[in-house]
Structures are given as C-alpha cells and as structure tokens.
Amino acid sequence: MSTTDDTAVDTAVEELDVLLIGAGFAGIYQLDRLRRLGYSVKIYEAGADLGGIWYWNCYPGARVDTEGPIYQFSRDDLWKDWEYSERYPDWREVRQYFDFLEQKLDIKKDVRFNTRVTGGEFDEERRQWVVSTSDGRTVRATYLVPCVGFASKPHVPEIAGLDSFQGVSHHTAWWPQEGLDFTGKRVAVIGTGASGVQVIQEAARDAADLTVFQRTPNLALPMHQKKLTPEEQDAIKAGLPQRFDDRTRAFAGFDFDFLPTNAVDLPEDERTAGYQKAWDYGGFKFWVGVYQDTLFDPASNDHAYAFWRDKVRARIHDPELADKLAPMEAPHPFGVKRPSLEQNYYDLYNQDNVHLVDISENPIDRVTPTGIKTRDGQEREFDIIVLATGFDSVSGGLTQLDFRGTDGSSLRDKWAAGIDAHLGMMTAGFPNLIFIYGPQSPSGFCNGPTCAEVQGEMVIEMLEHLRETGKTRIEATAEADKAWSQHIHELVSPTLFPLAKSWYMGHNIPGKTIQSLNYPGGLSSYRSKYAEAKDNGYAGFQFA
Ligand code: N01
C-alpha cells in the first residue's frame, strides 16, 4: 500500500454500530458476541495487547485473587481447551489465557491497540457518539460501551518531593513491561492493599532490604496456593459447568456464597468450626463464604476478626510488629475493606531484611532524591520506590474521559457531587453510553469474567431490543438514576461498609463524594432488578 493510501485510511472517520473501550474480559466478550450478531464493532485499547488490567498490572507477584477455574469464560468451546497450572494463576498465565482467547476468537483484527480514547460528545442529530483519541483520531459510533474495568485510573497520592527521587519509582499499575529486578536492591513499598501485599511478598524474597510503609493493616486471608496435578485438573473440569452456573447467583460472582446462618446464633464451638472450615478452604471463602451476618452485625464481625487476628498473630514473632499488622482491636470491621489473599505475607516480617513503618503514627514527610523522610526526621535510602497506592476506583476510569452529554456538560462534572446511574449502566443526559463494570453495578464486588458475561448479556439484550424495535436512542431517566441511588443507599446503610475508609466508598481519593460505588446487594439481586426493569419494558429508560 502506498504512503498516500495509508494517509487516506488513517484520516478517514470510522463509523461503527458499537465502539468498545478496553480489551479486557468485558471488551472481548462484547466484541465476540456483537460481531456474531452482525454489528459493526471495534475495541479501542490504550495498551499494546489484550488483557485490560492484566496488561498494565505486570508488577512482580501480580496474581488473580479468584480461583483460576472460575476466572475464565464459561463457553464450552473455551473452557474445555484451557487450564491454569496453579490454583491462583499469576499475571503471566492470565496473559497466556488472553493469547488462547485470541487463537479461539480472532479478536485482535478488530482491536485498535495503542489508542487511548480521550473523550466524546453525543451528536443528537445523527444519534452517534463522536469519539476522539490521544493520537488525533475521530470515530463515530451509535453506541459507546466503555469496558474500562473498575481500576483503570491509578492513584498517585500527593507526596512532597516524589518527582525529585533519583532512583526508580513506579505505580504498580504502570509497571514497565520489560520488568524490574528487585535483586540486591533497597526497596520501599508504599501501600498495603491487594497490589501492595503481592509485590511485598516478591520484594521480601529478592531485595537486599525492604521497607513497607503501612497506613492501614490489610486483613489478608490465606491463599493456599498450589500447582494443580493432572488428576486435580480432571476433577476441576468435571465440576466446572456447575461452578459456572453457581457463579451467576452468588453474591460476588464466585462459586460460593455466604452461609445461611448467623454467627451470633451459634454456640462458640460450632461457630469456630465454621470459620475453620472456610479458613482451610482458603481464599475469599472466609470473607464472602462465611456467616451471612458478618458484614452486617458488629458482634458477628468481631467474632470473625478475632478468629483472623489470632491466626495471624501466631505467625509474627515480634509482639510490636504483631500489634501493627494484626492489632488486638480491629482497625475497621473485617471484610468491608477488601482483604487480600496472601501466601507468606505475615511470615516475611520475621525476616531481618524486612522493616515496617507505620505511617498512621509517623507519616511520610517527603520523598528526597535518595529516599523517604518520615515525620520523625528519619530518612531511609532506597533504590526503588513502589507506589502500591491504588486507583480512583470504579468511577475514575470513566470520569477521566471527557464525555460530553446532550447539554454539553461532562460526565465528570455531572458526577462530581455524587454518582447516579440507573442499574449502574446508564445515566441521564448521556444517551447511548452504556457501561460495563460501571459505578453502581456489581463492578468491584464481582468476579471479572462472571460480570463480563452476566452484565455483558444485559447490554446485548438492550442493543437487540433497540434493533428489534427500530430504535436508535436509549437514555436513562433522571428519576430512575435517583431511584437507583436511593436503592443502593438503602442496601448499604444497614451494612458495616460505611464504617471503613475504603475505595468501595470513595474514601481513598481526596474530595471524592462518599457513597457506595458498587452495587451492594449481590449479583443475584442485581440480576433480579435488571429483569424487573426489562419485564416492564425497560423501565427507567427512554427510547427513540
Ligand atoms: O489499592 P488499594 P490496590 N499515603 O486502594 C495506601 C484489585 N486488585 O491496588 O488503606 C500512604 O486497595 C492505602 O492505605 P489505606 C482489588 O479489588 C486485585 O492494592 O487507605 N498510603 C492502601 O494500603 C483491590 O482491592 C488484585 O490507609 C496510601 C494502598 O495504598 C483493588 O484492585 C490485585 C496513600 C492502596 O490500596 C485495589 O488494590 C491488585 C497515601 N497518601 C488489585 N494513599 C488481584 O486480584 C493510599 N495509600 C490480583
């Protein structure tokens, strides 16, 4: 092709039925389904490969906190030919799964990589989103479906002097694709969320010296990681159809749910036996697979915390360290800030090369060219600073894009004082903009592949409904948005979630409105609410 032809192709305005943003689980699911249904559809993806979050989060130790077998699509032609080698696969193996998806589904031919969507406005006359990209492209699409996940806007806190550091510093979600070796280095990790715990486990093994800057202890749970034997793989395969079915109903999109019993109603030995069983199973079973009153009743929650604390403290030799990592008094109710899964997280603090700085008592004063200085005047020197400081979660991936609605104002401005989004899928003033994993949907409370399918099917049904009825415009009503927010408020109010400062409620971003960013009623209830709206002619949506 000649240079002239290339230019002609590059500057042409692409017109699509559906533009998807992001080539993670949700985007890939939509692309495959919509293509088969005859829609003209493409994914625009900022990264250079498939994987979404797994493209960006390639920090040492990055690993799925969901059991591998249910961290995949449930379609027969996909799961029958795939298996992860470990119970909880790492990022490399998840990337191999995306390569497998490519072989099976031929996705990449309809993905424009290295293309970051920057914003878009709705052209009312032509009923199209006019979307722009950072490389100056314009694309028109009748429907715009961001599949940007709940963690696509990394959060770097304002720490004085951060730019002056002369060593190497990366946020976990902007990790260099070529990797970074901790061997023999002096490493600092700021943050002890899921990313922090994972990177700390690697750095403790490889670094000459590791210092963890902890503001809030992570109430992490045992992963019970293992390599899967061929016999175990066979047994897993035999049980998968049932597990896929179960995951569409369980609270968090896993294949287990809360026990239908209140911890407070049980005699102590029975209650403890229940905790022990969940603990021995491993993973999130001790969280969203224990007693149903755990996240509601402070007395029940205290029992869970005490069980967790005693298990963890037994692994830490130094009592002062134990008080920091697993205090006698819970730092916040158990399970209302996301617990991580850990392998040797508490044991590693017994190593001589690992140090903990409690920045709730002794905050970071500033980063210097050679290290980190704390309020007490002490300066520690580092070669590498890892920012495991999280994300502007759930809504940030959308509000960082400059979407302009029918009155010209931005989604960011509309949601500045609080998010209202009917079914967590659409919001008034922004017709034909439909979110997957959006705020006020199960989003960060839902296993990714489960919601890519469950919510993905809802979007497809809506698009099919539009096509069948000859309509080309759908918009949530302002009343439905408000009613949905009210519903979420009523669901979250009796829980213990508002008692912790977490990204679930928007606490981690200075100035963000405090509200439940995820739908807190569980996936089953969410599906019922959607079905109710659908059965009532898509109540809360206007069509034209
Ligand atoms: O982020 P986080 P994350 N000064 O917000 C601290 C998913 N995920 O990237 O707790 C000092 O949880 C902050 O302290 P505090 C998963 O859903 C999944 O770890 O606010 N510290 C906290 O310790 C997860 O929940 C997987 O007091 C500051 C940490 O930084 C979500 O992504 C892997 C600070 C941030 O923790 C986010 O996890 C990784 C400041 N100014 C992530 N600001 C897998 O399943 C923040 N912190 C594989």
Coordinates of C-alpha atoms and ligand atoms in Angstrom, one line a residue:
M1 CA 0.0 0.0 0.0
S2 CA 1.4 3.4 -0.9
T3 CA 2.0 6.2 1.6
T4 CA -0.8 8.2 0.2
D5 CA -3.2 5.3 0.7
D6 CA -2.0 4.9 4.3
T7 CA -2.8 8.6 5.0
A8 CA -6.2 8.2 3.4
V9 CA -7.0 5.3 5.7
D10 CA -5.7 7.0 8.8
T11 CA -7.6 10.2 8.5
A12 CA -11.0 8.6 7.5
V13 CA -13.6 8.8 10.2
E14 CA -14.5 5.3 11.1
E15 CA -18.3 4.7 11.6
L16 CA -19.4 1.8 13.8
D17 CA -22.6 0.5 15.4
V18 CA -20.7 -0.1 18.6
L19 CA -17.4 1.2 19.9
L20 CA -16.0 -0.6 22.9
I21 CA -13.3 0.9 25.0
G22 CA -10.8 -1.6 26.6
A23 CA -9.7 -5.1 25.6
G24 CA -10.0 -6.9 28.9
F25 CA -12.6 -9.6 29.7
A26 CA -15.6 -7.3 29.2
G27 CA -14.5 -5.8 25.9
I28 CA -13.5 -9.1 24.5
Y29 CA -16.8 -10.7 25.5
Q30 CA -18.8 -7.8 23.9
L31 CA -16.7 -7.8 20.7
D32 CA -17.2 -11.5 20.1
R33 CA -20.9 -11.6 20.9
L34 CA -21.8 -8.4 18.9
R35 CA -19.7 -9.4 15.9
R36 CA -21.6 -12.7 15.7
L37 CA -24.8 -10.8 15.8
G38 CA -23.8 -8.8 12.8
Y39 CA -23.0 -5.4 14.5
S40 CA -20.0 -3.4 13.2
V41 CA -17.9 -3.2 16.3
K42 CA -14.4 -2.4 17.3
I43 CA -12.4 -2.1 20.5
Y44 CA -10.1 0.8 21.1
E45 CA -7.4 -0.1 23.6
A46 CA -4.8 2.1 25.2
G47 CA -2.4 -0.8 25.8
A48 CA -0.3 -2.7 23.2
D49 CA -2.0 -6.1 23.8
L50 CA -5.2 -7.8 25.1
G51 CA -5.7 -8.2 28.8
G52 CA -7.0 -4.9 30.2
I53 CA -5.9 -4.8 33.8
W54 CA -3.5 -7.7 33.2
Y55 CA -1.7 -5.7 30.5
W56 CA -0.9 -2.8 32.9
N57 CA -0.5 -4.6 36.2
C58 CA 2.5 -6.7 35.5
Y59 CA 4.3 -5.9 38.7
P60 CA 6.2 -8.8 40.5
G61 CA 3.7 -11.0 42.2
A62 CA 0.6 -9.8 40.4
R63 CA -1.8 -12.7 40.7
V64 CA -5.5 -13.4 40.5
D65 CA -7.4 -13.5 43.8
T66 CA -10.1 -15.6 42.2
E67 CA -9.6 -19.4 41.8
G68 CA -8.4 -19.9 38.2
P69 CA -11.1 -22.3 37.1
I70 CA -13.8 -19.7 37.6
Y71 CA -11.5 -16.9 36.3
Q72 CA -12.3 -17.6 32.7
F73 CA -15.3 -17.6 30.3
S74 CA -17.9 -20.3 30.7
R75 CA -18.5 -21.0 27.0
D76 CA -18.0 -24.8 26.3
D77 CA -15.6 -24.3 23.4
L78 CA -13.4 -22.1 25.6
W79 CA -13.1 -23.8 29.0
K80 CA -12.8 -27.3 27.7
D81 CA -9.5 -26.5 26.0
W82 CA -8.0 -24.3 28.7
E83 CA -6.5 -24.9 32.2
Y84 CA -4.4 -22.8 34.5
S85 CA -1.5 -24.6 36.1
E86 CA -2.0 -23.1 39.6
R87 CA -5.0 -22.6 41.8
Y88 CA -4.5 -18.8 41.7
P89 CA -2.7 -18.0 38.4
D90 CA -0.2 -15.2 38.1
W91 CA -0.3 -12.4 35.5
R92 CA 1.8 -14.2 33.0
E93 CA -0.6 -17.1 32.9
V94 CA -3.6 -14.8 32.7
R95 CA -1.9 -13.2 29.7
Q96 CA -1.5 -16.7 28.2
Y97 CA -5.2 -17.1 28.6
F98 CA -5.8 -14.0 26.6
D99 CA -3.5 -15.4 23.9
F100 CA -5.6 -18.5 24.0
L101 CA -8.7 -16.4 23.5
E102 CA -7.1 -14.7 20.6
Q103 CA -6.4 -18.1 19.0
K104 CA -10.0 -19.2 19.5
L105 CA -11.9 -15.9 18.8
D106 CA -9.6 -14.0 16.5
I107 CA -10.1 -10.8 18.5
K108 CA -7.2 -8.7 17.5
K109 CA -8.2 -8.0 14.0
D110 CA -10.9 -5.7 15.4
V111 CA -8.9 -4.1 18.1
R112 CA -7.0 -0.8 17.6
F113 CA -4.2 -1.0 20.1
N114 CA -2.1 1.9 21.5
T115 CA -5.1 4.1 21.0
R116 CA -6.3 5.9 24.1
V117 CA -9.8 7.3 24.0
T118 CA -9.8 10.8 25.4
G119 CA -13.5 11.7 25.3
G120 CA -16.5 12.0 23.1
E121 CA -19.7 14.0 22.5
F122 CA -23.1 13.0 21.5
D123 CA -24.3 14.1 18.1
E124 CA -28.0 14.3 18.7
E125 CA -28.8 14.8 15.0
R126 CA -27.1 11.7 13.8
R127 CA -27.5 9.8 17.1
Q128 CA -23.9 9.0 17.3
W129 CA -21.1 9.3 19.7
V130 CA -18.2 11.3 18.2
V131 CA -15.2 9.9 20.0
S132 CA -11.7 11.2 20.0
T133 CA -8.4 9.6 20.8
S134 CA -5.0 10.8 22.0
D135 CA -3.5 10.3 18.6
G136 CA -6.0 12.7 17.0
R137 CA -8.4 10.2 15.5
T138 CA -12.2 10.5 15.4
V139 CA -14.5 7.6 15.4
R140 CA -18.3 7.7 15.2
A141 CA -20.5 5.0 16.8
T142 CA -24.2 4.7 17.5
Y143 CA -23.5 3.1 20.9
L144 CA -20.4 3.7 23.1
V145 CA -19.7 0.9 25.6
P146 CA -16.8 1.6 27.9
C147 CA -15.4 -1.7 29.2
V148 CA -12.7 0.1 31.2
G149 CA -12.9 -2.0 34.4
F150 CA -13.0 -0.6 37.9
A151 CA -9.3 0.0 38.2
S152 CA -8.1 1.8 35.1
K153 CA -7.2 5.2 36.7
P154 CA -4.2 4.7 39.0
H155 CA -4.0 6.9 42.0
V156 CA -0.7 8.6 42.9
P157 CA -1.1 10.5 46.2
E158 CA 0.4 13.9 46.6
I159 CA 3.6 13.2 48.4
A160 CA 6.0 16.1 48.6
G161 CA 9.2 15.6 46.6
L162 CA 8.1 12.5 44.7
D163 CA 9.3 13.9 41.4
S164 CA 12.7 14.6 42.9
F165 CA 13.5 10.9 43.6
Q166 CA 16.6 9.9 41.6
G167 CA 16.1 6.2 41.9
V168 CA 13.4 4.2 40.1
S169 CA 9.8 4.7 41.1
H170 CA 6.6 3.1 39.6
H171 CA 3.0 2.8 40.4
T172 CA 2.0 -0.9 40.3
A173 CA -0.5 -0.3 37.5
W174 CA 2.1 1.5 35.4
W175 CA 4.8 -1.2 35.8
P176 CA 7.4 -1.4 33.0
Q177 CA 6.5 -4.1 30.5
E178 CA 10.2 -5.2 30.5
G179 CA 10.0 -5.8 34.3
L180 CA 12.2 -4.6 37.1
D181 CA 14.5 -6.8 39.2
F182 CA 14.5 -6.2 42.9
T183 CA 17.6 -8.4 43.5
G184 CA 20.1 -6.8 45.8
K185 CA 18.1 -3.5 45.8
R186 CA 16.8 -1.4 48.7
V187 CA 13.1 -1.3 48.0
A188 CA 10.3 0.8 49.6
V189 CA 6.7 -0.1 49.1
I190 CA 4.0 2.5 49.9
G191 CA 0.6 0.9 50.4
T192 CA -0.6 -2.5 51.7
G193 CA -3.7 -3.2 49.6
A194 CA -4.0 -6.2 47.3
S195 CA -1.3 -4.9 45.0
G196 CA 1.0 -4.0 47.9
V197 CA 0.7 -7.4 49.6
Q198 CA 1.5 -9.1 46.3
V199 CA 4.6 -7.0 45.5
I200 CA 5.8 -7.1 49.1
Q201 CA 5.9 -10.9 49.0
E202 CA 8.2 -10.8 46.0
A203 CA 10.4 -7.9 47.2
A204 CA 10.9 -9.6 50.6
R205 CA 12.4 -12.6 48.8
D206 CA 14.6 -10.7 46.3
A207 CA 15.5 -7.3 47.7
A208 CA 18.5 -6.7 49.9
D209 CA 16.3 -4.6 52.1
L210 CA 12.6 -3.9 52.0
T211 CA 10.7 -1.2 53.9
V212 CA 6.9 -1.3 53.9
F213 CA 5.1 1.9 54.6
Q214 CA 1.7 0.9 56.0
R215 CA -1.2 3.2 56.8
T216 CA -3.8 0.6 57.5
P217 CA -3.2 -3.1 58.0
N218 CA -4.5 -5.4 55.4
L219 CA -6.7 -8.2 56.9
A220 CA -5.3 -10.7 54.4
L221 CA -6.5 -14.2 54.0
P222 CA -4.6 -17.4 53.3
M223 CA -4.5 -18.3 49.6
H224 CA -3.4 -21.9 50.0
Q225 CA -1.8 -21.7 46.6
K226 CA -0.8 -24.9 44.8
K227 CA 0.2 -26.3 41.5
L228 CA -2.7 -28.4 40.1
T229 CA -2.0 -32.0 39.3
P230 CA -3.4 -33.7 36.2
E231 CA -5.9 -35.6 38.5
E232 CA -7.0 -32.3 40.1
Q233 CA -7.4 -30.7 36.6
D234 CA -9.7 -33.6 35.6
A235 CA -11.8 -33.2 38.7
I236 CA -12.0 -29.5 38.2
K237 CA -13.1 -29.9 34.6
A238 CA -15.8 -32.4 35.7
G239 CA -17.2 -29.8 38.2
L240 CA -16.9 -26.7 36.1
P241 CA -20.4 -26.5 34.5
Q242 CA -21.9 -26.5 37.9
R243 CA -19.4 -23.9 39.2
F244 CA -20.1 -21.6 36.2
D245 CA -23.8 -21.9 37.0
D246 CA -23.3 -21.1 40.7
R247 CA -21.2 -18.1 40.0
T248 CA -24.0 -16.3 38.3
R249 CA -26.0 -16.4 41.5
A250 CA -23.5 -15.9 44.3
F251 CA -23.1 -12.5 45.9
A252 CA -19.7 -11.8 44.4
G253 CA -19.7 -13.8 41.2
F254 CA -17.7 -16.7 42.8
D255 CA -18.9 -20.2 43.1
F256 CA -19.7 -20.0 46.8
D257 CA -21.9 -17.7 48.9
F258 CA -22.5 -16.6 52.4
L259 CA -23.6 -19.4 54.8
P260 CA -27.4 -19.0 55.5
T261 CA -26.6 -18.8 59.2
N262 CA -25.9 -16.0 61.6
A263 CA -22.6 -16.4 63.5
V264 CA -24.2 -14.8 66.6
D265 CA -26.8 -17.5 66.8
L266 CA -24.3 -20.3 67.1
P267 CA -22.6 -21.8 70.1
E268 CA -18.9 -20.9 70.2
D269 CA -17.5 -24.2 69.2
E270 CA -19.9 -24.6 66.2
R271 CA -19.2 -21.0 65.1
T272 CA -15.4 -21.6 65.3
A273 CA -15.7 -24.8 63.4
G274 CA -17.4 -22.9 60.6
Y275 CA -14.7 -20.3 60.5
Q276 CA -12.0 -23.0 60.5
K277 CA -13.6 -24.8 57.6
A278 CA -13.7 -21.6 55.5
W279 CA -10.1 -20.8 56.5
D280 CA -8.9 -24.3 55.5
Y281 CA -10.6 -24.0 52.1
G282 CA -8.7 -20.7 51.6
G283 CA -9.2 -17.6 49.6
F284 CA -12.3 -15.5 49.9
K285 CA -14.4 -18.2 51.4
F286 CA -13.6 -16.7 54.8
W287 CA -15.0 -13.4 53.5
V288 CA -18.0 -13.9 51.2
G289 CA -18.4 -17.5 52.1
V290 CA -18.9 -17.3 55.9
Y291 CA -21.8 -16.4 58.1
Q292 CA -24.4 -14.1 56.4
D293 CA -24.4 -11.6 59.3
T294 CA -20.6 -11.0 59.1
L295 CA -20.9 -7.7 57.1
F296 CA -24.0 -6.5 59.0
D297 CA -23.8 -7.3 62.7
P298 CA -20.9 -5.8 64.7
A299 CA -20.9 -8.7 67.1
S300 CA -20.6 -11.3 64.3
N301 CA -17.9 -9.2 62.7
D302 CA -16.0 -9.1 66.0
H303 CA -16.0 -12.9 66.1
A304 CA -14.6 -13.1 62.5
Y305 CA -12.0 -10.5 63.3
A306 CA -10.9 -12.3 66.5
F307 CA -10.5 -15.6 64.6
W308 CA -8.5 -13.9 61.9
R309 CA -6.3 -11.9 64.3
D310 CA -5.4 -14.9 66.4
K311 CA -4.4 -17.0 63.4
V312 CA -2.2 -14.2 62.0
R313 CA -0.6 -13.1 65.3
A314 CA 0.6 -16.7 65.9
R315 CA 2.8 -16.2 62.8
I316 CA 4.5 -13.0 63.8
H317 CA 7.4 -13.3 66.2
D318 CA 7.8 -9.7 67.4
P319 CA 4.7 -8.6 69.5
E320 CA 5.1 -5.0 68.5
L321 CA 5.0 -6.0 64.8
A322 CA 2.0 -8.1 65.6
D323 CA 0.3 -5.1 67.0
K324 CA 0.8 -3.2 63.8
L325 CA -0.1 -6.0 61.4
A326 CA -2.9 -7.6 63.3
P327 CA -3.9 -5.3 66.2
M328 CA -5.9 -6.6 69.2
E329 CA -8.6 -4.0 68.3
A330 CA -9.9 -4.3 64.7
P331 CA -8.7 -1.2 62.6
H332 CA -12.1 -1.4 60.9
P333 CA -14.8 -4.0 60.6
F334 CA -13.5 -7.2 58.9
G335 CA -14.3 -7.5 55.2
V336 CA -15.6 -4.1 54.5
K337 CA -12.3 -3.1 53.1
R338 CA -11.1 -5.7 50.5
P339 CA -9.0 -8.3 52.1
S340 CA -6.0 -9.6 50.0
L341 CA -5.0 -13.2 49.6
E342 CA -1.5 -14.0 50.9
Q343 CA 1.0 -16.8 50.9
N344 CA 3.7 -15.7 53.3
Y345 CA 2.8 -12.1 53.9
Y346 CA 2.8 -12.3 57.7
D347 CA 5.8 -14.6 58.0
L348 CA 8.0 -12.4 55.9
Y349 CA 8.0 -9.7 58.5
N350 CA 10.1 -12.1 60.7
Q351 CA 13.0 -11.7 58.2
D352 CA 15.9 -9.4 59.0
N353 CA 15.7 -7.7 55.7
V354 CA 12.1 -6.5 56.1
H355 CA 11.0 -3.4 58.0
L356 CA 7.6 -1.9 58.7
V357 CA 7.0 1.8 59.1
D358 CA 3.6 2.7 60.5
I359 CA 2.7 5.9 58.7
S360 CA -0.6 6.3 60.6
E361 CA 1.7 7.3 63.5
N362 CA 4.7 8.5 61.7
P363 CA 3.6 9.8 58.3
I364 CA 5.8 10.3 55.2
D365 CA 7.1 13.9 55.3
R366 CA 8.6 13.9 51.9
V367 CA 10.4 11.9 49.2
T368 CA 14.0 13.1 48.8
P369 CA 16.3 12.5 45.9
T370 CA 17.7 9.4 47.6
G371 CA 14.9 8.1 49.8
I372 CA 11.9 8.8 52.1
K373 CA 11.9 11.0 55.1
T374 CA 9.3 10.5 57.8
R375 CA 7.7 12.9 60.2
D376 CA 10.1 11.8 63.0
G377 CA 13.0 13.2 60.9
Q378 CA 14.4 9.8 59.9
E379 CA 15.5 9.4 56.3
R380 CA 15.8 6.0 54.7
E381 CA 17.6 5.5 51.4
F382 CA 16.2 3.4 48.6
D383 CA 17.0 2.4 45.0
I384 CA 13.3 1.6 44.2
I385 CA 10.0 3.1 45.4
V386 CA 6.9 1.1 44.6
L387 CA 3.7 3.1 44.7
A388 CA 1.0 0.5 45.6
T389 CA -1.4 3.2 46.2
G390 CA -4.5 2.0 44.4
F391 CA -6.9 3.6 42.0
D392 CA -9.6 6.2 41.6
S393 CA -11.7 3.1 41.6
V394 CA -15.0 2.2 39.8
S395 CA -15.8 5.7 38.5
G396 CA -12.3 7.2 37.8
G397 CA -11.8 5.1 34.6
L398 CA -14.9 6.8 33.2
T399 CA -14.6 10.3 34.6
Q400 CA -11.1 10.7 33.3
L401 CA -12.5 10.6 29.8
D402 CA -14.1 13.8 28.6
F403 CA -17.6 12.5 27.8
R404 CA -20.0 15.3 26.9
G405 CA -23.7 14.7 27.2
T406 CA -26.7 16.3 25.5
D407 CA -26.4 19.6 27.3
G408 CA -22.6 19.8 26.6
S409 CA -21.6 19.3 30.2
S410 CA -19.2 16.5 31.2
L411 CA -19.8 13.2 32.9
R412 CA -17.1 14.2 35.4
D413 CA -19.0 17.4 36.3
K414 CA -22.3 15.6 36.4
W415 CA -21.0 13.1 38.9
A416 CA -18.8 15.4 41.0
A417 CA -21.4 15.7 43.7
G418 CA -22.3 12.1 43.6
I419 CA -23.0 9.3 41.1
D420 CA -26.4 8.4 39.9
A421 CA -26.6 5.7 37.2
H422 CA -29.7 3.6 36.5
L423 CA -28.8 -0.1 37.1
G424 CA -25.2 1.1 37.1
M425 CA -25.4 1.0 33.3
M426 CA -26.5 4.4 32.0
T427 CA -27.0 7.9 33.3
A428 CA -29.4 10.7 32.2
G429 CA -28.1 13.2 29.7
F430 CA -25.7 10.6 28.2
P431 CA -27.8 8.6 25.6
N432 CA -26.3 5.5 24.1
L433 CA -23.5 5.4 26.5
I434 CA -23.7 2.1 28.3
F435 CA -21.1 1.0 30.9
I436 CA -20.0 -2.5 31.9
Y437 CA -18.5 -2.8 35.4
G438 CA -19.7 0.8 35.8
P439 CA -20.4 2.6 39.1
Q440 CA -23.4 1.3 41.0
S441 CA -23.3 -2.0 39.2
P442 CA -21.7 -5.0 41.0
S443 CA -18.4 -3.9 39.4
G444 CA -15.6 -4.2 42.1
F445 CA -17.8 -6.6 44.1
C446 CA -18.0 -9.1 41.2
N447 CA -15.5 -11.6 39.8
G448 CA -14.5 -10.1 36.5
P449 CA -15.3 -12.8 34.0
T450 CA -18.6 -13.5 35.7
C451 CA -19.8 -10.0 35.3
A452 CA -18.3 -9.7 31.8
E453 CA -20.8 -12.4 30.8
V454 CA -23.7 -11.6 33.1
Q455 CA -23.7 -7.8 32.6
G456 CA -22.4 -8.3 29.1
E457 CA -25.6 -10.2 28.2
M458 CA -27.7 -7.4 29.6
V459 CA -26.1 -4.9 27.3
I460 CA -26.5 -7.2 24.4
E461 CA -30.2 -7.7 25.2
M462 CA -30.7 -3.9 25.4
L463 CA -29.0 -3.4 22.0
E464 CA -31.0 -6.2 20.5
H465 CA -34.2 -4.7 21.9
L466 CA -33.3 -1.4 20.2
R467 CA -32.6 -3.1 16.9
E468 CA -35.8 -5.2 17.0
T469 CA -37.9 -2.2 17.8
G470 CA -36.3 0.0 15.2
K471 CA -35.0 2.5 17.8
T472 CA -31.5 4.1 17.8
R473 CA -31.5 6.0 21.0
I474 CA -31.7 4.9 24.7
E475 CA -31.3 7.1 27.7
A476 CA -31.8 6.6 31.5
T477 CA -34.3 9.0 33.1
A478 CA -33.1 11.3 35.9
E479 CA -35.8 9.8 38.1
A480 CA -34.6 6.3 37.5
D481 CA -31.0 7.4 38.3
K482 CA -32.1 8.9 41.6
A483 CA -34.2 5.9 42.5
W484 CA -31.3 3.6 41.8
S485 CA -29.0 5.6 44.1
Q486 CA -31.7 5.6 46.8
H487 CA -31.9 1.8 46.4
I488 CA -28.2 1.4 46.8
H489 CA -28.2 3.7 49.8
E490 CA -30.9 1.6 51.4
L491 CA -28.9 -1.5 50.8
V492 CA -25.6 -0.3 52.1
S493 CA -26.9 1.6 55.1
P494 CA -27.5 -1.5 57.3
T495 CA -24.1 -3.0 56.4
L496 CA -20.8 -2.2 58.0
F497 CA -19.3 -0.9 54.7
P498 CA -19.7 2.8 55.7
L499 CA -17.5 2.2 58.8
A500 CA -14.3 1.7 56.9
K501 CA -12.3 4.2 54.8
S502 CA -12.1 2.3 51.6
W503 CA -12.2 2.6 47.9
Y504 CA -15.5 0.9 48.0
M505 CA -17.0 4.1 49.3
G506 CA -14.6 6.5 47.6
H507 CA -12.6 7.4 50.7
N508 CA -9.2 6.9 49.1
I509 CA -9.5 9.8 46.7
P510 CA -9.4 13.2 48.4
G511 CA -12.6 15.2 47.7
K512 CA -14.5 12.2 46.2
T513 CA -18.1 12.0 47.2
I514 CA -18.6 9.2 49.7
Q515 CA -21.1 6.7 48.5
S516 CA -21.3 3.0 47.7
L517 CA -19.6 2.8 44.3
N518 CA -20.5 -0.8 43.8
Y519 CA -24.0 -2.4 43.9
P520 CA -24.0 -3.9 47.4
G521 CA -27.0 -6.3 47.1
G522 CA -25.1 -9.1 45.3
L523 CA -25.2 -10.4 41.8
S524 CA -28.5 -12.3 42.2
S525 CA -30.4 -9.4 43.4
Y526 CA -28.8 -7.2 40.7
R527 CA -29.9 -9.6 38.1
S528 CA -33.5 -9.6 39.5
K529 CA -33.5 -5.8 39.4
Y530 CA -32.4 -5.8 35.8
A531 CA -35.0 -8.5 34.9
E532 CA -37.7 -6.4 36.6
A533 CA -36.8 -3.4 34.6
K534 CA -36.7 -5.4 31.4
D535 CA -40.0 -7.1 32.0
N536 CA -41.6 -3.7 32.5
G537 CA -40.5 -2.5 29.0
Y538 CA -37.0 -1.4 30.2
A539 CA -38.4 0.8 33.0
G540 CA -36.3 3.8 33.7
F541 CA -35.0 4.0 30.1
Q542 CA -36.5 6.2 27.3
F543 CA -36.3 5.0 23.7
A544 CA -36.4 6.9 20.5
Ligands
N01_1 O1 -5.2 -0.5 46.0 P1 -5.9 -0.2 47.4 P2 -4.7 -1.8 45.4 N1 -0.2 7.6 51.8 O2 -6.6 1.1 47.3 C1 -2.4 3.1 50.6 C2 -8.0 -5.0 42.9 N2 -6.8 -5.8 42.8 O3 -4.1 -1.5 44.1 O4 -5.6 1.6 53.4 C3 0.1 6.3 52.2 O5 -6.6 -1.4 47.9 C4 -3.7 2.7 51.2 O6 -3.7 2.9 52.6 P3 -5.1 3.0 53.4 C5 -8.7 -5.4 44.2 O7 -10.1 -5.3 44.1 C6 -6.9 -7.1 42.6 O8 -3.9 -2.6 46.3 O9 -6.0 3.9 52.5 N3 -0.6 5.2 51.8 C7 -3.6 1.2 50.8 O10 -2.8 0.5 51.7 C8 -8.2 -4.3 45.1 O11 -9.0 -4.1 46.2 C9 -5.8 -7.8 42.5 O12 -4.8 3.6 54.7 C10 -1.5 5.4 50.9 C11 -2.9 1.2 49.5 O13 -2.2 2.4 49.4 C12 -8.1 -3.1 44.2 O14 -7.7 -3.6 42.9 C13 -4.5 -7.3 42.7 C14 -1.9 6.7 50.4 C15 -3.9 1.2 48.3 O15 -4.6 0.0 48.4 C16 -7.2 -2.0 44.6 O16 -6.0 -2.6 45.1 C17 -4.4 -6.0 42.9 C18 -1.2 7.8 50.9 N4 -1.5 9.0 50.6 C19 -5.5 -5.2 42.9 N5 -2.9 6.5 49.6 C20 -5.9 -9.3 42.2 O17 -6.9 -9.9 42.5 C21 -3.2 5.2 49.5 N6 -2.4 4.6 50.4 C22 -4.8 -9.9 41.6

